[in-house]
Short mmCIF file of C-alpha atoms in Angstrom, two decimals:
data_model
loop_
_atom_site.label_atom_id
_atom_site.label_comp_id
_atom_site.label_asym_id
_atom_site.label_seq_id
_atom_site.Cartn_x
_atom_site.Cartn_y
_atom_site.Cartn_z
CA UNK A 1319 0.00 0.00 0.00
CA UNK A 1320 1.35 3.51 -0.81
CA UNK A 1321 2.33 5.83 2.07
CA UNK A 1322 -0.64 7.22 3.97
CA UNK A 1323 -1.69 10.71 2.97
CA UNK A 1324 -2.80 12.46 6.12
CA UNK A 1325 -3.82 15.82 4.65
CA UNK A 1326 -7.26 15.42 6.22
CA UNK A 1327 -7.94 13.00 9.07
CA UNK A 1328 -11.10 12.32 11.08
CA UNK A 1329 -10.30 12.23 14.78
CA UNK A 1330 -10.79 9.18 17.00
CA UNK A 1331 -13.87 9.94 19.13
CA UNK A 1332 -15.09 7.68 21.92
CA UNK A 1333 -18.61 6.30 21.36
CA UNK A 1334 -18.74 7.96 17.94
CA UNK A 1335 -16.17 6.71 15.42
CA UNK A 1336 -17.22 3.07 15.51
CA UNK A 1337 -17.26 0.90 12.38
CA UNK A 1338 -20.74 2.03 11.31
CA UNK A 1339 -19.78 5.68 11.55
CA UNK A 1340 -16.56 5.07 9.63
CA UNK A 1341 -18.32 3.18 6.82
CA UNK A 1342 -20.79 6.05 6.49
CA UNK A 1343 -18.02 8.66 6.40
CA UNK A 1344 -16.18 6.67 3.76
CA UNK A 1345 -19.21 7.07 1.50
CA UNK A 1346 -18.56 10.82 1.60
CA UNK A 1347 -14.76 10.87 1.29
CA UNK A 1348 -12.68 8.14 -0.31
CA UNK A 1349 -9.35 9.53 0.90
CA UNK A 1350 -9.62 11.11 4.37
CA UNK A 1351 -7.77 8.99 6.92
CA UNK A 1352 -10.18 7.52 9.48
CA UNK A 1353 -9.37 6.51 13.06
CA UNK A 1354 -11.03 4.06 15.42
CA UNK A 1355 -12.18 4.93 18.87
CA UNK A 1356 -9.43 4.47 21.44
CA UNK A 1357 -9.05 0.79 22.38
CA UNK A 1358 -7.17 -0.14 25.52
CA UNK A 1359 -4.49 -2.79 25.39
CA UNK A 1360 -6.38 -4.81 28.00
CA UNK A 1361 -9.47 -4.87 25.79
CA UNK A 1362 -7.53 -5.93 22.70
CA UNK A 1363 -5.51 -8.60 24.52
CA UNK A 1364 -8.33 -10.08 26.60
CA UNK A 1365 -11.58 -8.90 25.05
CA UNK A 1366 -13.72 -9.91 22.08
CA UNK A 1367 -11.36 -9.08 19.24
CA UNK A 1368 -13.92 -9.76 16.54
CA UNK A 1369 -16.25 -7.17 18.04
CA UNK A 1370 -13.51 -4.67 18.82
CA UNK A 1371 -11.37 -4.89 15.69
CA UNK A 1372 -13.78 -5.84 12.92
CA UNK A 1373 -14.08 -3.32 10.10
CA UNK A 1374 -15.36 -3.25 6.54
CA UNK A 1375 -12.60 -3.24 3.90
CA UNK A 1376 -14.15 -0.09 2.42
CA UNK A 1377 -13.15 1.84 5.56
CA UNK A 1378 -9.48 1.84 4.60
CA UNK A 1379 -7.24 3.75 4.88
CA UNK A 1380 -7.86 3.18 8.58
CA UNK A 1381 -5.78 3.72 11.71
CA UNK A 1382 -6.32 2.11 15.09
CA UNK A 1383 -5.79 4.15 18.25
CA UNK A 1384 -4.48 2.34 21.32
CA UNK A 1385 -4.44 3.35 24.96
CA UNK A 1386 -1.81 1.83 27.19
CA UNK A 1387 1.60 2.27 28.82
CA UNK A 1388 3.14 -1.19 28.94
CA UNK A 1389 5.60 -1.51 26.02
CA UNK A 1390 5.19 -5.27 25.64
CA UNK A 1391 1.40 -5.07 25.67
CA UNK A 1392 1.39 -2.24 23.13
CA UNK A 1393 3.80 -4.13 20.90
CA UNK A 1394 1.57 -7.20 20.95
CA UNK A 1395 -1.53 -5.10 20.21
CA UNK A 1396 0.28 -3.42 17.33
CA UNK A 1397 1.10 -6.84 15.89
CA UNK A 1398 -2.54 -7.87 16.20
CA UNK A 1399 -3.70 -4.65 14.54
CA UNK A 1400 -1.29 -5.08 11.65
CA UNK A 1401 -2.42 -8.67 11.12
CA UNK A 1402 -6.03 -7.50 11.19
CA UNK A 1403 -5.31 -5.11 8.31
CA UNK A 1404 -5.04 -1.69 9.93
CA UNK A 1405 -2.84 0.84 8.13
CA UNK A 1406 -1.47 2.71 11.17
CA UNK A 1407 -1.18 2.31 14.92
CA UNK A 1408 -1.67 5.47 16.95
CA UNK A 1409 -0.82 5.85 20.65
CA UNK A 1410 -3.16 8.04 22.70
CA UNK A 1411 -1.16 10.52 24.78
CA UNK A 1412 -3.87 13.17 24.80
CA UNK A 1413 -7.00 11.97 26.61
CA UNK A 1414 -7.32 13.76 29.98
CA UNK A 1415 -10.18 11.81 31.56
CA UNK A 1416 -9.65 10.61 35.12
CA UNK A 1417 -10.65 7.06 34.17
CA UNK A 1418 -7.92 7.01 31.53
CA UNK A 1419 -5.41 8.51 33.97
CA UNK A 1420 -6.24 5.78 36.47
CA UNK A 1421 -5.13 3.29 33.84
CA UNK A 1422 -1.87 5.24 33.42
CA UNK A 1423 -2.35 6.22 29.80
CA UNK A 1424 -3.60 9.18 27.83
CA UNK A 1425 -2.44 12.75 28.50
CA UNK A 1426 -0.81 11.94 31.85
CA UNK A 1427 1.94 10.15 29.89
CA UNK A 1428 3.27 13.53 28.77
CA UNK A 1429 4.92 13.63 32.20
CA UNK A 1430 6.84 10.44 31.33
CA UNK A 1431 8.51 10.95 27.93
CA UNK A 1432 10.99 8.12 28.49
CA UNK A 1433 8.14 5.66 29.10
CA UNK A 1434 6.34 6.86 25.96
CA UNK A 1435 9.59 6.44 24.04
CA UNK A 1436 9.87 2.85 25.31
CA UNK A 1437 6.29 2.19 24.19
CA UNK A 1438 6.87 3.64 20.74
CA UNK A 1439 10.17 1.79 20.32
CA UNK A 1440 8.53 -1.53 21.19
CA UNK A 1441 5.73 -0.97 18.67
CA UNK A 1442 8.05 0.25 15.91
CA UNK A 1443 10.17 -2.85 16.32
CA UNK A 1444 7.11 -5.09 16.24
CA UNK A 1445 5.36 -3.89 13.07
CA UNK A 1446 6.00 -2.51 9.61
CA UNK A 1447 3.03 -0.12 9.53
CA UNK A 1448 3.47 3.46 10.83
CA UNK A 1449 3.42 4.05 14.59
CA UNK A 1450 2.19 7.53 15.45
CA UNK A 1451 1.42 9.55 18.56
CA UNK A 1452 -1.55 11.83 19.29
CA UNK A 1453 -0.81 14.27 22.07
CA UNK A 1454 -1.49 17.70 23.54
CA UNK A 1455 0.88 20.66 23.66
CA UNK A 1456 1.24 20.20 27.43
CA UNK A 1457 -0.38 19.25 30.72
CA UNK A 1458 -0.95 21.21 33.92
CA UNK A 1459 2.16 23.30 34.61
CA UNK A 1460 4.22 21.39 32.04
CA UNK A 1461 3.00 23.63 29.25
CA UNK A 1462 6.03 25.57 28.03
CA UNK A 1463 7.36 25.21 24.52
CA UNK A 1464 10.55 23.80 26.03
CA UNK A 1465 8.52 21.08 27.78
CA UNK A 1466 6.88 20.16 24.48
CA UNK A 1467 10.22 20.05 22.67
CA UNK A 1468 11.73 17.73 25.28
CA UNK A 1469 8.78 15.39 25.02
CA UNK A 1470 8.71 15.30 21.22
CA UNK A 1471 12.49 14.98 20.87
CA UNK A 1472 12.63 12.06 23.30
CA UNK A 1473 9.82 10.13 21.66
CA UNK A 1474 10.87 10.97 18.10
CA UNK A 1475 14.28 9.46 18.85
CA UNK A 1476 12.49 6.19 19.55
CA UNK A 1477 11.03 6.13 16.06
CA UNK A 1478 7.88 8.26 16.04
CA UNK A 1479 7.95 10.31 12.84
CA UNK A 1480 4.28 11.30 12.69
CA UNK A 1481 2.72 13.52 15.34
CA UNK A 1482 -0.91 14.51 15.73
CA UNK A 1483 -0.95 17.47 18.07
CA UNK A 1484 -4.05 18.92 19.69
CA UNK A 1485 -3.08 22.56 20.05
CA UNK A 1486 -4.45 22.87 23.60
CA UNK A 1487 -2.91 21.89 26.90
CA UNK A 1488 -4.85 19.53 29.16
CA UNK A 1489 -5.66 20.00 32.81
CA UNK A 1490 -5.54 16.60 34.48
CA UNK A 1491 -7.61 17.77 37.44
CA UNK A 1492 -10.39 20.31 37.63
CA UNK A 1493 -11.71 20.10 34.06
CA UNK A 1494 -13.85 17.41 32.47
CA UNK A 1495 -12.85 15.92 29.11
CA UNK A 1496 -15.52 18.12 27.48
CA UNK A 1497 -14.14 21.23 29.17
CA UNK A 1498 -10.60 20.24 28.19
CA UNK A 1499 -11.74 20.41 24.56
CA UNK A 1500 -12.80 24.04 24.82
CA UNK A 1501 -11.49 25.91 27.89
CA UNK A 1502 -7.69 25.72 27.47
CA UNK A 1503 -6.89 28.20 24.70
CA UNK A 1504 -5.77 27.04 21.28
CA UNK A 1505 -2.09 27.78 20.65
CA UNK A 1506 -1.52 26.99 17.01
CA UNK A 1507 1.69 28.98 17.09
CA UNK A 1508 3.32 26.36 19.32
CA UNK A 1509 2.55 23.59 16.84
CA UNK A 1510 3.76 25.73 13.96
CA UNK A 1511 7.01 26.47 15.76
CA UNK A 1512 7.43 22.75 16.47
CA UNK A 1513 7.10 21.98 12.76
CA UNK A 1514 9.73 24.63 12.00
CA UNK A 1515 12.13 23.21 14.59
CA UNK A 1516 11.49 19.57 13.57
CA UNK A 1517 11.10 19.76 9.79
CA UNK A 1518 11.77 16.05 9.43
CA UNK A 1519 8.66 15.13 11.40
CA UNK A 1520 5.18 14.90 9.90
CA UNK A 1521 2.99 17.18 12.00
CA UNK A 1522 -0.81 16.92 11.89
CA UNK A 1523 -2.72 19.79 13.52
CA UNK A 1524 -5.77 19.02 15.66
CA UNK A 1525 -8.11 21.22 17.65
CA UNK A 1526 -10.74 23.81 16.76
CA UNK A 1527 -10.72 23.27 13.00
CA UNK A 1528 -14.32 23.61 11.84
CA UNK A 1529 -14.21 24.34 8.09
CA UNK A 1530 -12.24 23.26 5.03
CA UNK A 1531 -11.22 26.90 4.58
CA UNK A 1532 -9.50 26.80 7.97
CA UNK A 1533 -7.90 23.50 6.99
CA UNK A 1534 -6.48 25.06 3.83
CA UNK A 1535 -4.98 27.92 5.82
CA UNK A 1536 -3.20 25.56 8.21
CA UNK A 1537 -1.97 23.27 5.46
CA UNK A 1538 0.26 26.07 4.25
CA UNK A 1539 2.63 25.15 7.10
CA UNK A 1540 1.60 21.77 8.57
CA UNK A 1541 1.48 18.33 6.95
CA UNK A 1542 -2.16 17.59 7.66
CA UNK A 1543 -5.19 18.48 9.75
CA UNK A 1544 -7.40 16.37 11.97
CA UNK A 1545 -11.06 17.33 12.34
CA UNK A 1546 -13.32 15.81 14.96
CA UNK A 1547 -16.71 16.98 16.15
CA UNK A 1548 -17.23 19.36 13.26
CA UNK A 1549 -17.26 16.34 10.93
CA UNK A 1550 -19.46 14.23 13.18
CA UNK A 1551 -22.13 16.92 13.50
CA UNK A 1552 -21.86 17.95 9.84
CA UNK A 1553 -20.47 14.92 7.98
CA UNK A 1554 -21.11 16.43 4.55
CA UNK A 1555 -18.22 18.73 5.41
CA UNK A 1556 -16.07 15.92 3.98
CA UNK A 1557 -17.73 16.06 0.55
CA UNK A 1558 -15.16 18.43 -0.96
CA UNK A 1559 -12.12 16.93 0.76
CA UNK A 1560 -11.17 14.55 -2.03
CA UNK A 1561 -11.25 17.26 -4.69
CA UNK A 1562 -9.61 20.01 -2.67
CA UNK A 1563 -6.83 18.06 -0.97
CA UNK A 1564 -6.33 14.80 -2.87
CA UNK A 1565 -6.84 15.87 -6.47
CA UNK A 1566 -9.67 13.39 -7.00
CA UNK A 1567 -11.83 14.46 -9.95
CA UNK A 1568 -14.67 12.01 -9.26
CA UNK A 1569 -18.11 13.56 -8.94
CA UNK A 1570 -18.99 14.65 -5.41
CA UNK A 1571 -21.87 12.48 -4.13
CA UNK A 1572 -25.08 14.22 -3.19
CA UNK A 1573 -26.58 13.71 0.21
CA UNK A 1574 -29.38 11.57 -1.20
CA UNK A 1575 -26.85 9.45 -3.10
CA UNK A 1576 -25.04 8.85 0.19
CA UNK A 1577 -28.31 7.72 1.77
CA UNK A 1578 -28.90 5.33 -1.15
CA UNK A 1579 -25.41 3.87 -0.80
CA UNK A 1580 -25.73 3.45 2.95
CA UNK A 1581 -28.99 1.49 2.79
CA UNK A 1582 -27.47 -1.81 1.50
CA UNK A 1583 -24.90 -1.71 4.31
CA UNK A 1584 -27.68 -1.14 6.87
CA UNK A 1585 -29.70 -4.03 5.46
CA UNK A 1586 -26.73 -6.37 5.68
CA UNK A 1587 -25.95 -5.32 9.25
CA UNK A 1588 -29.57 -5.78 10.29
CA UNK A 1589 -29.37 -9.34 8.98
CA UNK A 1590 -26.36 -9.86 11.25
CA UNK A 1591 -28.32 -8.64 14.27
CA UNK A 1592 -27.04 -5.04 14.52
CA UNK A 1593 -29.60 -2.63 15.94
CA UNK A 1594 -30.83 0.01 13.50
CA UNK A 1595 -30.20 2.85 15.95
CA UNK A 1596 -26.54 1.84 16.22
CA UNK A 1597 -26.18 2.90 12.58
CA UNK A 1598 -28.71 5.69 12.09
CA UNK A 1599 -27.41 7.68 15.06
CA UNK A 1600 -24.28 8.48 13.05
CA UNK A 1601 -26.11 9.98 10.06
CA UNK A 1602 -28.33 12.50 11.86
CA UNK A 1603 -26.13 15.39 10.76
CA UNK A 1604 -26.04 14.50 7.06
CA UNK A 1605 -28.55 17.23 6.19
CA UNK A 1606 -27.08 19.76 8.62
CA UNK A 1607 -28.01 23.27 7.58
CA UNK A 1608 -30.35 22.06 4.83
CA UNK A 1609 -34.10 22.90 4.87
CA UNK A 1610 -35.83 19.73 5.99
CA UNK A 1611 -32.85 18.56 8.00
CA UNK A 1612 -34.76 18.82 11.25
CA UNK A 1613 -37.47 16.49 9.95
CA UNK A 1614 -34.76 14.04 8.84
CA UNK A 1615 -33.25 13.96 12.31
CA UNK A 1616 -36.62 13.68 14.06
CA UNK A 1617 -37.87 10.86 11.85
CA UNK A 1618 -34.67 8.87 12.27
CA UNK A 1619 -34.47 9.46 16.02
CA UNK A 1620 -38.07 8.47 16.63
CA UNK A 1621 -38.20 5.58 14.19
CA UNK A 1622 -34.91 3.77 14.66
CA UNK A 1623 -35.85 2.28 18.04
CA UNK A 1624 -39.31 1.11 17.00
CA UNK A 1625 -39.93 -2.62 16.76
CA UNK A 1626 -39.74 -3.80 13.18
CA UNK A 1627 -37.98 -0.72 11.82
CA UNK A 1628 -35.96 -1.45 8.70
CA UNK A 1629 -33.36 0.21 6.49
CA UNK A 1630 -36.24 1.78 4.57
CA UNK A 1631 -36.50 4.26 7.45
CA UNK A 1632 -33.57 6.14 5.89
CA UNK A 1633 -35.52 6.57 2.65
CA UNK A 1634 -38.67 7.53 4.50
CA UNK A 1635 -36.82 10.09 6.63
CA UNK A 1636 -35.33 11.75 3.55
CA UNK A 1637 -38.68 11.87 1.78
CA UNK A 1638 -40.40 13.13 4.92
CA UNK A 1639 -38.03 16.07 5.00
CA UNK A 1640 -38.47 16.71 1.29
CA UNK A 1641 -34.79 15.89 0.91
CA UNK A 1642 -34.82 13.16 -1.72
CA UNK A 1643 -36.70 11.74 -4.66
CA UNK A 1644 -39.97 9.92 -4.19
CA UNK A 1645 -38.17 6.66 -4.87
CA UNK A 1646 -34.59 5.57 -4.33
CA UNK A 1647 -32.69 3.23 -6.58
#
């Protein structure tokens, strides 16, 4: 497989970027790099791997994000991920939740650069796919540029050449994960300076990017951007990504075409026993900002949990909102 092109990535988001969400997003963009939710090493090593790791081949290119701090466990999980067909292994060094901290992974690892380096080294030695790190610009009082440089330099020496950096610090106590996504100020200038000082590293900017126009502005100096909640709440934001950033001249799918293409997947998953709501909850934002979008969301939300609901609900919801043709192919 050719080297991954990370010009636009969709962030790993707990409870959101599951396999149904990723399949749906892939119908909108063929090239954006998608990430799984964070999976802990304990879950991968001792849990139901089929349920945790299964993905549709159409989701690729696809990266798996791991949470952990034991080098041997991470190395084994990386091997499993590579064998499963993932294209990248990403280590979470950015999540500030107390539950994650209690497991000694996530953002708290920024205080232990040598341990993170050991983890990265073990994974790099175990697999041939890229091993990357997603981190913050700092934690608590360790938030100076010099602190960030020491962390990055130490871990880069162990073999991490690709960095996804959320341009906010994280407070490990006193702020919830939600508050940590908005209250600490964005400091893009720190990430830009890091790219200037480490030109050999691939730096992907994360945090606060809400439009493709903003993405274009950042891509003047960084190697890629990662967008999270803006894409989840308005997935059609991805519709122009392939043309703008990847040079793909294929026709941009309409929203109703995306609904049509999603229906066969939903039917197949229903046959396997997947609940309809598990899939439709990810498409509520497809008609964001479009007249009739509210009716689309309401019809899906109300109908997906009803006994006997089928994939045809997607067609009905679009027609109810006046969003699609009277009949779908």
